[in-house]
Short mmCIF file of C-alpha atoms in Angstrom, two decimals:
data_model
loop_
_atom_site.label_atom_id
_atom_site.label_comp_id
_atom_site.label_asym_id
_atom_site.label_seq_id
_atom_site.Cartn_x
_atom_site.Cartn_y
_atom_site.Cartn_z
CA MET S 1 446.73 25.16 133.72
CA ARG S 2 444.35 27.55 135.56
CA VAL S 3 445.35 31.27 135.51
CA THR S 4 444.06 33.33 138.42
CA SER S 5 443.37 37.06 138.35
CA LEU S 6 446.23 39.48 139.32
CA ARG S 7 443.90 42.12 140.74
CA PRO S 8 443.77 40.71 144.29
CA SER S 9 447.60 40.31 144.43
CA VAL S 10 448.38 43.85 143.09
CA ALA S 11 445.88 45.54 145.40
CA CYS S 12 446.97 43.54 148.41
CA GLY S 13 450.71 44.03 147.60
CA ALA S 14 450.36 47.81 147.29
CA ALA S 15 448.47 48.03 150.53
CA LEU S 16 451.08 45.93 152.34
CA ALA S 17 453.95 48.05 150.87
CA VAL S 18 452.48 51.33 152.18
CA PHE S 19 451.64 49.75 155.53
CA SER S 20 455.20 48.28 155.79
CA LEU S 21 456.85 51.65 154.98
CA LEU S 22 454.99 53.29 157.85
CA ILE S 23 455.94 50.53 160.26
CA ILE S 24 459.68 50.75 159.26
CA GLU S 25 459.70 54.51 159.76
CA ILE S 26 458.17 54.15 163.18
CA CYS S 27 460.25 51.18 164.35
CA VAL S 28 463.61 52.11 162.60
CA PRO S 29 463.63 55.89 162.53
CA HIS S 30 467.31 56.26 161.52
CA SER S 31 467.15 54.02 158.43
CA SER S 32 467.57 55.62 155.06
CA ILE S 33 464.50 56.30 152.94
CA GLU S 34 465.89 54.09 150.14
CA SER S 35 466.36 51.10 152.46
CA ALA S 36 462.90 51.52 153.99
CA ALA S 37 461.28 51.77 150.57
CA ALA S 38 463.10 48.71 149.30
CA ALA S 39 462.05 46.70 152.32
CA ALA S 40 458.47 47.85 151.96
CA VAL S 41 458.38 46.90 148.27
CA LEU S 42 459.71 43.41 149.07
CA ILE S 43 457.08 42.92 151.76
CA GLY S 44 454.34 44.09 149.37
CA ILE S 45 455.51 41.70 146.64
CA ALA S 46 455.56 38.78 149.08
CA GLY S 47 452.14 39.72 150.49
CA GLY S 48 450.67 40.07 147.03
CA ALA S 49 451.87 36.63 146.02
CA GLY S 50 450.44 35.17 149.22
CA SER S 51 447.10 36.86 148.75
CA ASN S 52 446.96 35.55 145.19
CA PHE S 53 447.51 32.05 146.51
CA LEU S 54 444.88 32.49 149.21
CA PHE S 55 442.37 33.91 146.74
CA ALA S 56 442.86 30.97 144.40
CA TYR S 57 442.55 28.51 147.31
CA PHE S 58 439.31 29.92 148.67
CA SER S 59 437.81 30.32 145.22
CA GLU S 60 438.40 26.63 144.58
CA LYS S 61 436.94 25.83 147.98
CA ALA S 62 433.86 27.89 147.21
CA ARG S 63 433.33 26.09 143.92
CA SER S 64 433.80 22.71 145.63
CA SER S 65 431.37 23.64 148.43
CA SER S 66 428.80 24.76 145.86
CA ALA S 67 429.04 21.41 144.07
CA VAL S 68 428.67 19.55 147.38
CA ALA S 69 425.68 21.68 148.39
CA GLU S 70 424.04 21.08 145.02
CA GLU S 71 424.55 17.33 145.36
CA GLN S 72 423.14 17.36 148.90
CA LEU S 73 420.14 19.40 147.78
CA ARG S 74 419.49 16.97 144.93
CA GLU S 75 419.68 14.05 147.37
CA VAL S 76 417.23 15.76 149.75
CA VAL S 77 414.77 16.39 146.89
CA ASP S 78 415.07 12.77 145.72
CA ASN S 79 414.40 11.53 149.26
CA LEU S 80 411.35 13.75 149.58
CA GLN S 81 410.00 12.50 146.26
CA ARG S 82 410.53 8.89 147.31
CA GLU S 83 408.82 9.49 150.67
CA SER S 84 405.93 11.26 148.94
CA SER S 85 405.48 8.37 146.50
CA ARG S 86 405.69 5.88 149.34
CA LEU S 87 403.11 7.78 151.42
CA GLU S 88 400.77 8.08 148.43
CA ALA S 89 401.09 4.34 147.75
CA ILE S 90 400.27 3.53 151.38
CA LEU S 91 397.23 5.82 151.44
CA GLY S 92 396.10 4.55 148.05
CA SER S 93 396.15 0.91 149.16
CA MET S 94 394.28 1.45 152.44
CA VAL S 95 390.89 -0.22 152.82
CA GLU S 96 389.64 2.90 154.61
CA GLY S 97 388.60 5.80 152.45
CA VAL S 98 390.92 8.83 152.47
CA VAL S 99 390.27 12.27 150.96
CA ALA S 100 392.26 15.50 151.36
CA VAL S 101 390.97 18.98 150.54
CA ASP S 102 392.38 22.50 150.45
CA THR S 103 390.91 25.55 152.18
CA LEU S 104 388.30 25.93 149.43
CA LEU S 105 387.11 22.32 149.87
CA ARG S 106 388.69 21.23 146.61
CA ILE S 107 389.96 17.67 146.51
CA THR S 108 393.76 17.42 146.44
CA PHE S 109 393.96 13.66 147.02
CA LEU S 110 391.65 10.66 147.28
CA ASN S 111 392.32 6.92 147.32
CA ARG S 112 390.51 4.09 145.55
CA ALA S 113 388.64 3.03 148.69
CA PHE S 114 387.00 6.45 148.99
CA ALA S 115 386.27 6.61 145.26
CA GLY S 116 384.70 3.14 145.38
CA ALA S 117 382.60 3.89 148.46
CA MET S 118 381.33 7.13 146.95
CA ASP S 119 380.95 5.62 143.45
CA VAL S 120 383.36 8.18 141.96
CA PRO S 121 384.97 7.36 138.58
CA LEU S 122 388.77 7.64 138.43
CA PRO S 123 390.85 9.52 137.48
CA LEU S 124 389.29 12.63 139.02
CA SER S 125 389.92 16.13 137.62
CA ALA S 126 392.39 18.22 139.60
CA ARG S 127 390.88 20.39 142.35
CA THR S 128 387.39 18.94 141.97
CA PRO S 129 385.07 20.47 144.60
CA LEU S 130 384.16 18.00 147.35
CA VAL S 131 380.49 18.94 146.96
CA GLN S 132 380.49 17.36 143.49
CA VAL S 133 381.58 14.02 144.97
CA VAL S 134 379.72 13.93 148.29
CA ARG S 135 376.54 15.97 148.62
CA ASP S 136 375.85 15.25 152.31
CA ASN S 137 375.60 18.54 154.22
CA ASP S 138 376.76 16.95 157.47
CA LEU S 139 380.07 15.90 155.89
CA LEU S 140 380.62 19.32 154.30
CA ASP S 141 379.87 20.93 157.66
CA MET S 142 382.51 18.72 159.28
CA PHE S 143 385.21 19.83 156.86
CA ASN S 144 384.22 23.51 157.20
CA ALA S 145 384.28 23.28 160.99
CA VAL S 146 387.73 21.69 160.99
CA LEU S 147 389.14 24.27 158.55
CA ASN S 148 387.74 27.14 160.64
CA SER S 149 388.69 25.84 164.10
CA GLY S 150 391.83 23.85 163.36
CA GLU S 151 390.52 21.09 165.67
CA PRO S 152 389.82 17.48 164.56
CA LEU S 153 386.27 16.09 164.52
CA GLN S 154 384.87 12.56 164.59
CA ARG S 155 381.28 11.58 163.82
CA ARG S 156 379.13 8.68 162.63
CA LEU S 157 377.44 9.53 159.33
CA ILE S 158 375.13 7.75 156.93
CA LEU S 159 376.27 8.90 153.48
CA ALA S 160 373.81 8.72 150.62
CA ALA S 161 376.66 8.76 148.07
CA GLY S 162 377.86 5.46 149.50
CA GLY S 163 374.52 3.73 149.00
CA ALA S 164 373.19 4.78 152.42
CA ARG S 165 376.09 3.08 154.15
CA THR S 166 377.27 4.01 157.63
CA PHE S 167 380.74 5.49 158.13
CA ALA S 168 382.79 6.53 161.14
CA VAL S 169 384.33 9.75 159.77
CA GLN S 170 387.35 11.51 161.24
CA VAL S 171 388.45 14.87 159.77
CA THR S 172 391.82 16.30 160.82
CA PRO S 173 393.46 19.62 159.83
CA LEU S 174 396.68 19.52 157.85
CA ALA S 175 399.73 21.60 158.82
CA GLY S 176 400.30 24.84 156.96
CA GLY S 177 398.99 27.84 158.90
CA LEU S 178 396.31 29.83 157.11
CA ASN S 179 396.80 27.79 153.94
CA ARG S 180 396.27 24.46 155.62
CA GLY S 181 393.76 21.97 154.28
CA ALA S 182 392.11 18.95 155.92
CA ILE S 183 392.12 15.19 155.50
CA GLY S 184 389.19 12.87 156.12
CA MET S 185 389.32 9.17 157.05
CA PHE S 186 386.22 7.06 156.31
CA TYR S 187 385.71 3.75 158.12
CA ASP S 188 382.82 1.69 156.71
CA ILE S 189 381.00 0.28 159.76
CA THR S 190 377.84 -0.84 157.94
CA GLU S 191 378.60 -4.53 158.36
CA ILE S 192 379.72 -4.07 161.97
CA GLU S 193 376.43 -2.37 162.80
CA ARG S 194 374.47 -5.09 161.03
CA LEU S 195 376.25 -7.78 163.05
CA GLU S 196 375.65 -5.79 166.21
CA ARG S 197 371.93 -5.65 165.44
CA ILE S 198 371.92 -9.40 164.80
CA ARG S 199 373.67 -9.98 168.10
CA LYS S 200 371.19 -7.81 169.99
CA ASP S 201 368.24 -9.48 168.26
CA PHE S 202 369.71 -12.89 169.03
CA VAL S 203 370.11 -12.09 172.73
CA ALA S 204 366.57 -10.70 172.86
CA ASN S 205 365.15 -13.74 171.04
CA VAL S 206 367.01 -16.24 173.21
CA SER S 207 365.80 -14.45 176.34
CA HIS S 208 362.23 -14.54 175.08
CA GLU S 209 362.37 -18.17 173.93
CA LEU S 210 363.80 -19.32 177.26
CA ARG S 211 361.52 -17.14 179.38
CA THR S 212 358.30 -18.58 177.94
CA PRO S 213 358.84 -22.26 178.91
CA LEU S 214 360.54 -21.27 182.18
CA ALA S 215 357.52 -19.17 183.15
CA ALA S 216 355.23 -22.15 182.44
CA ILE S 217 357.44 -24.52 184.45
CA SER S 218 357.58 -22.11 187.40
CA GLY S 219 353.82 -21.44 187.31
CA TYR S 220 352.72 -25.07 187.23
CA ALA S 221 355.32 -26.09 189.82
CA GLU S 222 354.02 -23.41 192.23
CA THR S 223 350.44 -24.57 191.58
CA LEU S 224 351.39 -28.13 192.48
CA LEU S 225 353.16 -27.02 195.66
CA GLU S 226 350.18 -24.90 196.72
CA GLY S 227 347.91 -27.97 196.91
CA ALA S 228 347.33 -29.28 193.40
CA LEU S 229 349.44 -32.36 194.22
CA ASP S 230 346.38 -33.81 195.96
CA ASP S 231 344.31 -33.39 192.79
CA ARG S 232 345.32 -36.54 190.92
CA GLU S 233 343.77 -35.53 187.60
CA ASN S 234 345.20 -32.00 187.43
CA SER S 235 348.51 -32.88 189.06
CA ARG S 236 349.26 -35.35 186.31
CA ARG S 237 348.33 -32.84 183.60
CA PHE S 238 350.46 -30.14 185.21
CA THR S 239 353.39 -32.52 185.49
CA GLU S 240 353.10 -33.41 181.80
CA ILE S 241 353.12 -29.70 180.90
CA ILE S 242 356.25 -29.18 183.01
CA LEU S 243 357.91 -32.13 181.28
CA ASN S 244 357.02 -30.82 177.81
CA LYS S 245 358.34 -27.36 178.62
CA ALA S 246 361.55 -28.83 180.00
CA ARG S 247 361.98 -30.80 176.78
CA GLN S 248 361.39 -27.62 174.80
CA LEU S 249 364.16 -25.91 176.77
CA THR S 250 366.44 -28.87 176.11
CA ASN S 251 365.71 -28.68 172.37
CA ILE S 252 366.41 -24.93 172.27
CA ILE S 253 369.72 -25.34 174.08
CA SER S 254 370.67 -28.30 171.89
CA ASP S 255 369.91 -26.36 168.69
CA LEU S 256 371.84 -23.36 169.99
CA LEU S 257 374.87 -25.55 170.60
CA VAL S 258 374.60 -27.06 167.12
CA LEU S 259 374.29 -23.61 165.55
CA SER S 260 377.24 -22.32 167.55
CA THR S 261 379.34 -25.28 166.42
CA LEU S 262 378.39 -24.71 162.79
CA GLU S 263 379.24 -21.02 162.94
CA SER S 264 382.51 -21.12 164.83
CA GLY S 265 383.61 -24.68 165.48
CA LYS S 266 386.01 -26.67 163.35
CA PRO S 267 384.00 -29.03 161.13
CA PRO S 268 384.84 -32.73 160.93
CA ALA S 269 386.77 -34.03 157.96
CA PRO S 270 384.48 -34.36 154.88
CA GLU S 271 383.72 -37.84 153.58
CA PRO S 272 381.67 -39.37 150.75
CA ILE S 273 378.03 -39.77 151.77
CA SER S 274 375.20 -41.61 150.06
CA LEU S 275 372.32 -39.18 149.62
CA LYS S 276 369.83 -42.05 149.45
CA GLU S 277 370.97 -43.51 152.76
CA SER S 278 371.02 -40.09 154.45
CA ILE S 279 367.45 -39.31 153.34
CA GLU S 280 366.17 -42.75 154.31
CA SER S 281 367.70 -42.37 157.77
CA ALA S 282 366.00 -39.00 158.17
CA LEU S 283 362.68 -40.50 157.03
CA ARG S 284 362.92 -43.16 159.72
CA SER S 285 363.46 -40.43 162.34
CA VAL S 286 360.34 -38.46 161.37
CA GLU S 287 358.12 -41.47 160.65
CA PRO S 288 356.37 -41.43 164.09
CA VAL S 289 355.49 -37.72 163.71
CA ALA S 290 354.18 -38.27 160.17
CA ARG S 291 352.06 -41.21 161.30
CA SER S 292 350.58 -39.32 164.25
CA ARG S 293 349.60 -36.39 162.02
CA GLY S 294 348.33 -38.52 159.15
CA VAL S 295 350.85 -37.12 156.63
CA HIS S 296 351.96 -39.38 153.80
CA VAL S 297 355.68 -39.23 152.90
CA VAL S 298 356.94 -40.24 149.43
CA PHE S 299 360.58 -40.64 148.40
CA GLN S 300 361.40 -40.56 144.68
CA PHE S 301 364.82 -41.06 143.06
CA ALA S 302 366.26 -42.47 139.85
CA GLU S 303 369.75 -43.27 141.12
CA ASP S 304 371.82 -42.90 144.24
CA LEU S 305 374.22 -39.97 144.39
CA ASP S 306 377.31 -39.50 146.55
CA VAL S 307 378.20 -36.09 147.97
CA LEU S 308 381.20 -34.95 149.97
CA GLY S 309 380.22 -33.66 153.39
CA HIS S 310 379.48 -34.47 157.01
CA GLU S 311 377.12 -37.40 157.58
CA ILE S 312 375.51 -36.36 160.88
CA ARG S 313 374.95 -32.79 159.76
CA LEU S 314 373.53 -33.79 156.39
CA GLU S 315 371.05 -36.12 158.06
CA GLN S 316 370.11 -33.29 160.44
CA VAL S 317 369.43 -31.06 157.42
CA PHE S 318 366.90 -33.53 156.03
CA VAL S 319 365.37 -34.23 159.45
CA ASN S 320 364.73 -30.51 160.01
CA LEU S 321 363.24 -30.00 156.55
CA LEU S 322 361.03 -33.08 156.79
CA ASP S 323 359.95 -32.23 160.34
CA ASN S 324 358.80 -28.76 159.22
CA ALA S 325 357.07 -30.15 156.12
CA ILE S 326 355.11 -32.61 158.30
CA LYS S 327 354.25 -30.29 161.21
CA PHE S 328 353.08 -27.42 159.00
CA ASN S 329 351.10 -29.62 156.65
CA ARG S 330 347.39 -30.21 156.29
CA PRO S 331 345.68 -33.23 157.82
CA ASP S 332 346.09 -36.15 155.40
CA GLY S 333 348.62 -34.03 153.49
CA GLU S 334 351.64 -35.24 151.58
CA VAL S 335 355.41 -34.66 151.71
CA ARG S 336 357.35 -35.62 148.60
CA VAL S 337 361.15 -35.96 148.60
CA GLU S 338 362.80 -35.90 145.16
CA MET S 339 366.48 -36.61 144.48
CA ALA S 340 368.14 -36.01 141.11
CA ARG S 341 371.28 -34.71 139.45
CA ASP S 342 371.00 -31.24 137.94
CA ALA S 343 374.04 -30.26 135.83
CA ASP S 344 376.98 -30.32 138.25
CA ARG S 345 374.85 -30.52 141.42
CA ALA S 346 373.08 -33.19 143.39
CA VAL S 347 369.64 -31.73 144.15
CA VAL S 348 367.13 -32.76 146.82
CA ARG S 349 363.67 -31.15 146.86
CA VAL S 350 361.26 -31.44 149.79
CA ARG S 351 357.71 -30.58 148.69
CA ASP S 352 354.72 -30.29 151.01
CA THR S 353 351.02 -29.59 150.64
CA GLY S 354 350.96 -27.29 153.66
CA PHE S 355 349.77 -23.75 154.24
CA GLY S 356 352.60 -22.04 152.37
CA ILE S 357 354.68 -19.04 153.35
CA PRO S 358 353.72 -15.40 152.65
CA SER S 359 356.06 -13.72 150.16
CA ARG S 360 357.01 -11.02 152.69
CA ASP S 361 358.43 -13.70 155.01
CA LEU S 362 360.49 -15.62 152.45
CA PRO S 363 363.65 -13.42 152.67
CA ARG S 364 363.85 -14.00 156.44
CA ILE S 365 362.86 -17.63 156.65
CA PHE S 366 366.41 -18.83 157.41
CA GLU S 367 367.01 -16.33 160.23
CA ARG S 368 367.44 -17.60 163.77
CA PHE S 369 364.18 -17.67 165.77
CA TYR S 370 362.19 -16.29 162.84
CA ARG S 371 358.73 -17.84 162.64
CA VAL S 372 356.01 -17.24 160.08
CA ASP S 373 353.23 -18.39 162.43
CA LYS S 374 354.62 -17.94 165.94
CA ALA S 375 351.64 -19.44 167.77
CA ARG S 376 351.53 -22.55 165.56
CA ALA S 377 355.30 -22.98 165.71
CA ARG S 378 355.33 -22.98 169.51
CA ALA S 379 352.33 -25.29 169.61
CA THR S 380 354.26 -27.83 167.53
CA GLY S 381 357.34 -27.56 169.76
CA GLY S 382 359.55 -25.79 167.22
CA THR S 383 362.59 -23.82 168.42
CA GLY S 384 362.81 -21.41 165.48
CA LEU S 385 366.39 -22.55 164.80
CA GLY S 386 365.82 -25.49 162.46
CA LEU S 387 366.12 -23.64 159.14
CA ALA S 388 369.08 -21.57 160.39
CA ILE S 389 370.86 -24.87 161.13
CA VAL S 390 369.93 -26.15 157.66
CA LYS S 391 371.39 -23.08 155.96
CA HIS S 392 374.68 -23.11 157.87
CA ALA S 393 375.17 -26.87 157.54
CA VAL S 394 374.51 -26.91 153.78
CA GLU S 395 376.78 -23.92 153.11
CA GLN S 396 379.54 -25.52 155.17
CA MET S 397 379.37 -28.49 152.80
CA GLY S 398 379.75 -26.23 149.75
CA GLY S 399 376.05 -26.29 148.87
CA SER S 400 373.06 -23.96 148.89
CA VAL S 401 369.47 -24.02 150.07
CA SER S 402 366.48 -22.09 148.72
CA VAL S 403 362.71 -22.00 149.11
CA GLU S 404 359.73 -21.41 146.84
CA SER S 405 356.28 -21.04 148.30
CA ARG S 406 352.79 -19.78 147.53
CA LEU S 407 350.33 -19.08 150.29
CA GLY S 408 347.78 -21.89 150.53
CA GLN S 409 349.62 -24.12 148.03
CA GLY S 410 352.56 -25.47 150.01
CA SER S 411 356.33 -24.98 149.85
CA VAL S 412 359.37 -26.46 148.10
CA PHE S 413 362.77 -26.44 149.82
CA THR S 414 365.69 -27.20 147.49
CA VAL S 415 369.09 -28.38 148.73
CA ALA S 416 371.88 -28.37 146.11
CA LEU S 417 375.15 -30.13 147.00
CA PRO S 418 378.33 -30.79 145.01
CA PRO S 419 378.73 -34.49 144.14
CA VAL S 420 381.96 -36.29 144.98
CA ASP S 421 383.30 -35.99 141.42
CA SER S 422 382.75 -32.20 141.22
CA GLY S 423 386.03 -31.24 142.93
CA VAL S 424 384.35 -28.56 145.07
CA ALA S 425 386.18 -27.94 148.36
CA VAL S 426 384.24 -28.49 151.56
CA SER S 427 385.04 -26.27 154.53
#
């Protein structure tokens, strides 16, 4: 049983007794002093007991309120810790780089994306200076400017620490008055810029490739209309040139459509294809060109091999490779096609005795509209898209294509495809 202190009740009772005696004397002036004192003492005793009860009640309430407040405070702290952990997990899993610094440019937080982009080993020591991680003055200037002005900044920076990659960087001040820090968000736009350059180059190349034959068509057509129609010899030659240029335009547009389909269109369902039959069909297609140029074509194979892919596209791969090998060959040259199985791949090699490709051009040989010898390529009617089509078509069938060449000694294009029994998925 809880025993409460008597001090509040005694003090309160005495006070009430004195106060009651004064009130009785004022309100009942003719009462005897003994009666007034007795009444006052009774009132004081009753008041003291009541105050003791009230003191005990409010003391218990205070203790109960303190326990409730402590529980509420603990719950608030737990919630804050959970939210902090949740926020740190979200920032840590972002693909964009995130780094936070204090007013002295010491790192207070960084995620794995930022550490990976900057090639920073984790874990990082507490309060590591930002200058030890990123040494680019432009980035340090951004953070200093934000800390001094309190205003966010956004810039495009090429950071050496990221392997000379391009980032869209946004630095924002953190709340906290004079002690605030700043947080930086790093968006890697290197690939986006590369694709944008490819797009611009593609538009420029297409415009150039279409403008050349169109200019010839327009020029010869105007010449005919201005009176050359009456010149039977020249009018026929001009008309043949117009026809050839129109065919060149048709080929460019056709190759562009094929390339567009390969890059973004849904491919047909893969099916088993005989490599021997596909190569022989391609050889029949290029036979007239080989005969007219005096190039001898040889096909060597030990056994037929089946691959899983797309028949029309595979034949187009071999037609493009053979067509280039014939057109860029020497007079009375040779093209040799070899088919064999190499480990878990079906390999086709197209060798020619042509002029070869300079080593500086080899890395770009499969780019759209890229030509080693631009004048010779246009003279032979090439569109500059054949090898780009080869690369996309082969990769779509789960294979790869490569080239080896030495200037003046010819080239070897190698197509490696998964055979039917390899289990490789075809997109």
